[in-house]
């Protein structure tokens, strides 16, 4: 009986998104040697779109398997093997290798401390390799793995259809389009836009420059602002193109591809924004197919020092601007000459 590998991650979009290369790597290099499953709260589309044979399982799996183990317990492990049932749980949350859990401190220091750097994707691929080496050593389970840093970034869902947007763009060819990722953070991180006033400040700036403004998320306050000020060139992407919002998170990747095909796209320090870091979009840039203006607005150097690794992030692919609040963002955009 083949071993069932359950890749689990109980955290948010950025965490599950940046784990995709690891999961794909294992499936690509091991084929039908194992059975593969995904256990997470959401964001299934980034896996099922490229790995059609992977199975999505529900959160009651621990009860179904009659395992005396809680989800909090699992979060404290890099992996957990149930030999009697031939089930190998693999934790794809990279934070597990970074944060020192009180009862796993020695394990962390022994194996991962010298290798893992949060939000550095090249360090992720190295740290996952360490975990697989531990599994081989302690459980005698050999999992083939390619540790080439060039494959450390996610593969974007292929054949994602944005034809409706492209027709919209063609029908409005007399105007430029800016995409603003107005997502609020889900993990408590600080971002450059803090509230609806900051969002309105950005929207006003581009409307006055005669841009069409697309937003990634519907916000009631912004809808009220649109109506009260009779703004015709402001749209919520999911509403305009009738995109469902559900646990698969298809809408996030639809918005990401739309943003990639706008004249200008603004990104912030949240996991849903980081979807612009993927092989397809970077290949478009490298091959001069699509070199739209991507501006990543940061509040400090934390992500700037880690995300744009030159191994996979070409020079000029995205511009970084440090700013705090709508007014400062507008001031720096105005003097940036990026668009």
Tab-separated table of C-alpha atoms in Angstrom:
chain	number	residue	atom	x	y	z
A	1	UNK	CA	0.000	0.000	0.000
A	2	UNK	CA	1.463	3.368	-1.028
A	3	UNK	CA	2.017	6.081	1.527
A	4	UNK	CA	-0.532	8.884	1.614
A	5	UNK	CA	1.153	12.272	1.832
A	6	UNK	CA	-1.087	14.967	3.306
A	7	UNK	CA	0.345	18.438	2.710
A	8	UNK	CA	-1.206	20.686	5.331
A	9	UNK	CA	-1.157	24.416	5.919
A	10	UNK	CA	-3.615	26.166	8.227
A	11	UNK	CA	-2.563	29.729	7.454
A	12	UNK	CA	-3.311	32.366	4.841
A	13	UNK	CA	-2.949	33.024	1.129
A	14	UNK	CA	0.730	33.949	1.047
A	15	UNK	CA	1.637	30.912	3.148
A	16	UNK	CA	-0.229	28.434	0.945
A	17	UNK	CA	0.760	30.222	-2.269
A	18	UNK	CA	4.499	30.099	-1.622
A	19	UNK	CA	4.236	26.432	-0.588
A	20	UNK	CA	2.982	25.443	-4.049
A	21	UNK	CA	6.454	24.969	-5.619
A	22	UNK	CA	7.352	22.487	-2.864
A	23	UNK	CA	4.191	20.419	-3.350
A	24	UNK	CA	4.569	20.474	-7.136
A	25	UNK	CA	8.232	19.558	-6.805
A	26	UNK	CA	7.435	16.414	-4.819
A	27	UNK	CA	4.624	15.299	-7.129
A	28	UNK	CA	6.686	15.974	-10.263
A	29	UNK	CA	9.637	13.978	-8.937
A	30	UNK	CA	7.780	11.060	-7.331
A	31	UNK	CA	4.721	10.492	-9.509
A	32	UNK	CA	2.517	7.587	-8.418
A	33	UNK	CA	4.978	6.447	-5.770
A	34	UNK	CA	2.696	8.213	-3.246
A	35	UNK	CA	-0.903	9.414	-2.999
A	36	UNK	CA	-1.219	13.170	-2.539
A	37	UNK	CA	-3.683	15.296	-0.581
A	38	UNK	CA	-4.078	18.971	0.365
A	39	UNK	CA	-5.439	20.009	3.758
A	40	UNK	CA	-5.968	23.760	4.178
A	41	UNK	CA	-8.634	26.327	4.963
A	42	UNK	CA	-8.747	27.698	1.395
A	43	UNK	CA	-6.633	28.555	-1.678
A	44	UNK	CA	-7.088	25.201	-3.400
A	45	UNK	CA	-7.057	26.602	-6.934
A	46	UNK	CA	-3.308	27.253	-6.964
A	47	UNK	CA	-2.866	23.478	-6.524
A	48	UNK	CA	-5.753	21.899	-8.436
A	49	UNK	CA	-5.149	24.087	-11.509
A	50	UNK	CA	-1.707	22.559	-12.096
A	51	UNK	CA	-1.978	19.243	-10.199
A	52	UNK	CA	-5.306	17.731	-11.307
A	53	UNK	CA	-4.719	14.424	-9.492
A	54	UNK	CA	-4.232	15.972	-6.067
A	55	UNK	CA	-7.159	15.472	-3.692
A	56	UNK	CA	-8.639	18.108	-1.392
A	57	UNK	CA	-9.559	16.770	2.053
A	58	UNK	CA	-11.608	18.293	4.829
A	59	UNK	CA	-10.685	19.484	8.298
A	60	UNK	CA	-12.427	16.575	9.999
A	61	UNK	CA	-9.796	14.169	8.649
A	62	UNK	CA	-8.198	13.750	12.092
A	63	UNK	CA	-11.493	12.595	13.572
A	64	UNK	CA	-12.141	10.308	10.616
A	65	UNK	CA	-8.745	8.686	11.042
A	66	UNK	CA	-9.269	8.333	14.789
A	67	UNK	CA	-5.982	10.108	15.439
A	68	UNK	CA	-5.294	11.539	18.877
A	69	UNK	CA	-3.755	14.689	17.461
A	70	UNK	CA	-5.106	18.231	17.252
A	71	UNK	CA	-4.475	20.825	14.572
A	72	UNK	CA	-2.474	22.814	17.109
A	73	UNK	CA	-0.324	19.739	17.605
A	74	UNK	CA	0.241	19.416	13.869
A	75	UNK	CA	1.257	23.057	13.594
A	76	UNK	CA	4.146	22.395	15.949
A	77	UNK	CA	5.584	19.682	13.701
A	78	UNK	CA	7.441	19.860	10.417
A	79	UNK	CA	6.023	16.419	9.668
A	80	UNK	CA	4.143	13.654	11.448
A	81	UNK	CA	4.154	10.015	10.316
A	82	UNK	CA	1.429	7.564	11.332
A	83	UNK	CA	3.106	4.294	10.497
A	84	UNK	CA	0.096	2.089	11.279
A	85	UNK	CA	-2.004	3.881	8.661
A	86	UNK	CA	0.791	4.738	6.233
A	87	UNK	CA	-0.036	8.443	6.404
A	88	UNK	CA	2.651	11.102	6.272
A	89	UNK	CA	1.555	14.620	7.257
A	90	UNK	CA	3.907	17.274	5.849
A	91	UNK	CA	3.654	20.841	7.142
A	92	UNK	CA	4.085	23.286	4.268
A	93	UNK	CA	3.740	26.358	6.493
A	94	UNK	CA	7.243	27.755	6.344
A	95	UNK	CA	6.592	29.741	9.508
A	96	UNK	CA	6.774	26.474	11.405
A	97	UNK	CA	10.488	26.350	10.619
A	98	UNK	CA	10.987	29.961	11.687
A	99	UNK	CA	9.041	30.485	14.879
A	100	UNK	CA	10.336	28.625	17.909
A	101	UNK	CA	7.497	26.653	19.454
A	102	UNK	CA	8.185	26.147	23.135
A	103	UNK	CA	8.248	22.344	22.951
A	104	UNK	CA	10.099	22.223	19.577
A	105	UNK	CA	12.878	24.715	20.219
A	106	UNK	CA	15.712	22.178	20.158
A	107	UNK	CA	14.422	20.694	16.905
A	108	UNK	CA	14.263	24.103	15.248
A	109	UNK	CA	17.735	25.138	16.379
A	110	UNK	CA	19.258	21.793	15.385
A	111	UNK	CA	17.882	21.586	11.864
A	112	UNK	CA	16.599	24.894	10.498
A	113	UNK	CA	18.031	27.905	12.243
A	114	UNK	CA	20.964	28.436	9.901
A	115	UNK	CA	18.984	28.043	6.686
A	116	UNK	CA	15.524	29.571	6.849
A	117	UNK	CA	14.830	33.224	6.072
A	118	UNK	CA	11.202	34.318	6.121
A	119	UNK	CA	9.881	35.406	2.697
A	120	UNK	CA	13.118	34.361	0.973
A	121	UNK	CA	11.884	31.703	-1.451
A	122	UNK	CA	15.337	30.323	-2.203
A	123	UNK	CA	15.805	29.619	1.501
A	124	UNK	CA	12.409	27.886	1.509
A	125	UNK	CA	13.460	25.321	-1.061
A	126	UNK	CA	16.584	24.580	0.988
A	127	UNK	CA	14.626	24.244	4.234
A	128	UNK	CA	12.094	21.870	2.684
A	129	UNK	CA	15.034	19.731	1.562
A	130	UNK	CA	16.227	19.581	5.166
A	131	UNK	CA	12.822	18.317	6.259
A	132	UNK	CA	12.828	15.593	3.600
A	133	UNK	CA	16.296	14.535	4.747
A	134	UNK	CA	14.966	14.226	8.307
A	135	UNK	CA	12.072	12.082	7.066
A	136	UNK	CA	14.514	9.810	5.239
A	137	UNK	CA	16.774	9.532	8.262
A	138	UNK	CA	14.083	8.931	10.879
A	139	UNK	CA	11.301	7.198	8.940
A	140	UNK	CA	13.250	5.595	6.079
A	141	UNK	CA	10.919	7.231	3.540
A	142	UNK	CA	12.776	8.511	0.495
A	143	UNK	CA	11.049	11.405	-1.249
A	144	UNK	CA	12.746	12.564	-4.436
A	145	UNK	CA	13.197	16.322	-4.633
A	146	UNK	CA	14.837	18.862	-6.915
A	147	UNK	CA	16.514	21.609	-4.886
A	148	UNK	CA	17.274	23.863	-7.854
A	149	UNK	CA	16.572	27.431	-6.617
A	150	UNK	CA	15.264	28.376	-10.068
A	151	UNK	CA	12.075	26.417	-9.335
A	152	UNK	CA	11.456	28.067	-5.974
A	153	UNK	CA	8.642	30.346	-7.187
A	154	UNK	CA	5.016	29.361	-7.846
A	155	UNK	CA	3.660	28.278	-11.206
A	156	UNK	CA	0.675	30.413	-12.128
A	157	UNK	CA	-2.580	28.597	-12.992
A	158	UNK	CA	-2.412	27.923	-16.740
A	159	UNK	CA	-5.141	28.859	-19.196
A	160	UNK	CA	-6.867	31.198	-16.759
A	161	UNK	CA	-9.419	32.988	-18.926
A	162	UNK	CA	-9.502	36.794	-18.692
A	163	UNK	CA	-11.046	37.317	-22.125
A	164	UNK	CA	-13.822	39.469	-20.656
A	165	UNK	CA	-11.233	41.828	-19.221
A	166	UNK	CA	-9.235	41.939	-22.460
A	167	UNK	CA	-12.402	42.899	-24.330
A	168	UNK	CA	-13.079	45.571	-21.707
A	169	UNK	CA	-9.553	46.879	-22.183
A	170	UNK	CA	-9.938	46.917	-25.963
A	171	UNK	CA	-13.239	48.779	-25.707
A	172	UNK	CA	-11.551	51.401	-23.509
A	173	UNK	CA	-8.327	51.687	-25.461
A	174	UNK	CA	-8.454	55.481	-25.202
A	175	UNK	CA	-7.687	55.252	-21.469
A	176	UNK	CA	-4.980	53.649	-19.400
A	177	UNK	CA	-5.987	51.229	-16.661
A	178	UNK	CA	-4.529	51.008	-13.164
A	179	UNK	CA	-5.159	48.029	-10.917
A	180	UNK	CA	-5.071	48.696	-7.165
A	181	UNK	CA	-4.854	45.642	-4.916
A	182	UNK	CA	-6.998	46.988	-2.097
A	183	UNK	CA	-6.837	43.775	-0.048
A	184	UNK	CA	-6.689	44.143	3.709
A	185	UNK	CA	-4.023	41.998	5.428
A	186	UNK	CA	-5.116	38.729	7.043
A	187	UNK	CA	-2.009	38.100	9.140
A	188	UNK	CA	-1.727	41.372	11.017
A	189	UNK	CA	1.080	42.830	8.926
A	190	UNK	CA	1.390	46.575	8.394
A	191	UNK	CA	0.805	47.956	4.906
A	192	UNK	CA	1.105	51.375	3.305
A	193	UNK	CA	-2.648	51.979	3.012
A	194	UNK	CA	-4.412	51.889	6.360
A	195	UNK	CA	-8.037	52.777	5.757
A	196	UNK	CA	-10.664	53.789	3.232
A	197	UNK	CA	-9.383	57.386	3.194
A	198	UNK	CA	-5.997	56.163	1.944
A	199	UNK	CA	-7.716	54.141	-0.760
A	200	UNK	CA	-9.789	57.146	-1.846
A	201	UNK	CA	-6.637	59.244	-1.976
A	202	UNK	CA	-5.088	56.786	-4.443
A	203	UNK	CA	-8.260	56.442	-6.485
A	204	UNK	CA	-8.630	60.230	-6.797
A	205	UNK	CA	-5.028	60.543	-7.931
A	206	UNK	CA	-5.504	58.173	-10.860
A	207	UNK	CA	-9.011	59.350	-11.763
A	208	UNK	CA	-7.642	62.899	-12.119
A	209	UNK	CA	-5.006	61.480	-14.458
A	210	UNK	CA	-7.835	60.056	-16.590
A	211	UNK	CA	-7.153	56.415	-15.694
A	212	UNK	CA	-9.723	53.688	-15.326
A	213	UNK	CA	-9.304	52.285	-11.802
A	214	UNK	CA	-9.893	48.600	-11.075
A	215	UNK	CA	-9.971	47.354	-7.479
A	216	UNK	CA	-9.401	43.765	-6.408
A	217	UNK	CA	-12.038	43.750	-3.650
A	218	UNK	CA	-15.471	45.231	-3.235
A	219	UNK	CA	-15.724	47.758	-0.406
A	220	UNK	CA	-19.069	49.261	0.491
A	221	UNK	CA	-17.517	52.585	1.552
A	222	UNK	CA	-15.835	52.870	-1.830
A	223	UNK	CA	-19.074	52.042	-3.613
A	224	UNK	CA	-20.781	54.861	-1.684
A	225	UNK	CA	-17.906	57.181	-2.587
A	226	UNK	CA	-18.240	56.178	-6.267
A	227	UNK	CA	-21.990	56.898	-6.318
A	228	UNK	CA	-21.885	60.125	-4.319
A	229	UNK	CA	-19.134	61.549	-6.509
A	230	UNK	CA	-20.529	60.179	-9.784
A	231	UNK	CA	-17.264	58.428	-10.645
A	232	UNK	CA	-17.769	56.350	-13.779
A	233	UNK	CA	-14.240	54.996	-14.204
A	234	UNK	CA	-13.999	53.092	-10.919
A	235	UNK	CA	-14.798	49.366	-10.892
A	236	UNK	CA	-14.629	46.388	-8.545
A	237	UNK	CA	-13.090	43.581	-10.585
A	238	UNK	CA	-15.096	40.691	-9.144
A	239	UNK	CA	-18.346	42.613	-9.637
A	240	UNK	CA	-17.568	43.893	-13.131
A	241	UNK	CA	-16.618	40.448	-14.451
A	242	UNK	CA	-19.020	38.426	-12.263
A	243	UNK	CA	-16.324	36.355	-10.563
A	244	UNK	CA	-17.423	34.166	-7.661
A	245	UNK	CA	-15.570	34.446	-4.365
A	246	UNK	CA	-15.184	31.093	-2.613
A	247	UNK	CA	-12.718	28.835	-0.810
A	248	UNK	CA	-10.891	27.891	-4.003
A	249	UNK	CA	-9.639	31.511	-4.230
A	250	UNK	CA	-9.942	31.475	-8.025
A	251	UNK	CA	-10.908	35.156	-7.786
A	252	UNK	CA	-7.468	36.055	-6.415
A	253	UNK	CA	-5.716	34.566	-9.440
A	254	UNK	CA	-8.214	36.118	-11.842
A	255	UNK	CA	-7.434	39.506	-10.278
A	256	UNK	CA	-3.697	38.790	-10.393
A	257	UNK	CA	-3.798	38.106	-14.124
A	258	UNK	CA	-5.990	41.145	-14.769
A	259	UNK	CA	-3.507	43.292	-12.811
A	260	UNK	CA	-0.659	41.830	-14.864
A	261	UNK	CA	-2.442	42.981	-18.025
A	262	UNK	CA	-3.241	46.512	-16.853
A	263	UNK	CA	-0.977	49.433	-17.706
A	264	UNK	CA	-0.096	49.972	-14.043
A	265	UNK	CA	-0.572	47.669	-11.049
A	266	UNK	CA	-0.095	48.639	-7.404
A	267	UNK	CA	0.845	45.981	-4.852
A	268	UNK	CA	1.177	46.033	-1.075
A	269	UNK	CA	2.678	43.817	1.626
A	270	UNK	CA	0.054	41.063	1.846
A	271	UNK	CA	0.087	37.466	0.645
A	272	UNK	CA	-2.647	38.050	-1.923
A	273	UNK	CA	-0.529	40.814	-3.433
A	274	UNK	CA	2.500	38.550	-3.727
A	275	UNK	CA	0.818	36.521	-6.478
A	276	UNK	CA	2.666	38.709	-8.996
A	277	UNK	CA	5.736	36.656	-8.121
A	278	UNK	CA	5.247	33.640	-10.372
A	279	UNK	CA	6.998	31.984	-13.277
A	280	UNK	CA	4.514	32.981	-15.999
A	281	UNK	CA	4.557	36.706	-15.264
A	282	UNK	CA	8.335	36.777	-14.884
A	283	UNK	CA	8.755	34.876	-18.160
A	284	UNK	CA	6.511	37.476	-19.816
A	285	UNK	CA	8.833	40.177	-18.520
A	286	UNK	CA	12.048	38.377	-19.485
A	287	UNK	CA	10.751	37.657	-22.998
A	288	UNK	CA	9.445	41.213	-23.431
A	289	UNK	CA	5.876	39.932	-23.900
A	290	UNK	CA	4.389	41.986	-21.083
A	291	UNK	CA	6.311	44.674	-19.260
A	292	UNK	CA	3.522	46.545	-17.562
A	293	UNK	CA	4.431	48.828	-14.673
A	294	UNK	CA	4.339	46.956	-11.373
A	295	UNK	CA	4.799	49.107	-8.272
A	296	UNK	CA	5.160	47.406	-4.899
A	297	UNK	CA	4.447	49.870	-2.101
A	298	UNK	CA	6.263	48.935	1.080
A	299	UNK	CA	6.143	50.372	4.570
A	300	UNK	CA	9.703	49.314	5.500
A	301	UNK	CA	12.569	47.208	4.118
A	302	UNK	CA	11.327	43.873	5.481
A	303	UNK	CA	9.983	42.443	2.219
A	304	UNK	CA	12.293	44.474	-0.021
A	305	UNK	CA	15.302	42.672	1.438
A	306	UNK	CA	13.803	39.197	0.972
A	307	UNK	CA	11.243	38.815	-1.806
A	308	UNK	CA	13.065	40.175	-4.903
A	309	UNK	CA	15.827	37.546	-4.908
A	310	UNK	CA	17.910	37.966	-8.107
A	311	UNK	CA	17.881	34.187	-8.599
A	312	UNK	CA	14.341	34.488	-9.946
A	313	UNK	CA	13.437	38.216	-9.758
A	314	UNK	CA	14.803	40.115	-12.782
A	315	UNK	CA	16.035	43.647	-12.427
A	316	UNK	CA	13.230	46.100	-13.171
A	317	UNK	CA	10.423	43.547	-12.930
A	318	UNK	CA	8.782	45.590	-10.156
A	319	UNK	CA	9.500	49.012	-8.722
A	320	UNK	CA	9.554	49.428	-4.944
A	321	UNK	CA	8.399	52.604	-3.218
A	322	UNK	CA	8.517	53.068	0.548
A	323	UNK	CA	5.586	55.164	1.738
A	324	UNK	CA	3.165	55.337	4.638
A	325	UNK	CA	-0.383	56.502	3.984
A	326	UNK	CA	-2.268	57.702	0.924
A	327	UNK	CA	-0.839	61.215	0.792
A	328	UNK	CA	2.769	60.066	0.953
A	329	UNK	CA	2.112	57.376	-1.658
A	330	UNK	CA	0.668	59.974	-4.039
A	331	UNK	CA	3.617	62.316	-3.460
A	332	UNK	CA	6.112	59.570	-4.263
A	333	UNK	CA	4.165	58.267	-7.247
A	334	UNK	CA	4.069	61.788	-8.678
A	335	UNK	CA	7.862	62.154	-8.492
A	336	UNK	CA	8.731	58.562	-9.418
A	337	UNK	CA	8.386	58.891	-13.222
A	338	UNK	CA	7.458	55.206	-13.306
A	339	UNK	CA	4.432	55.771	-15.554
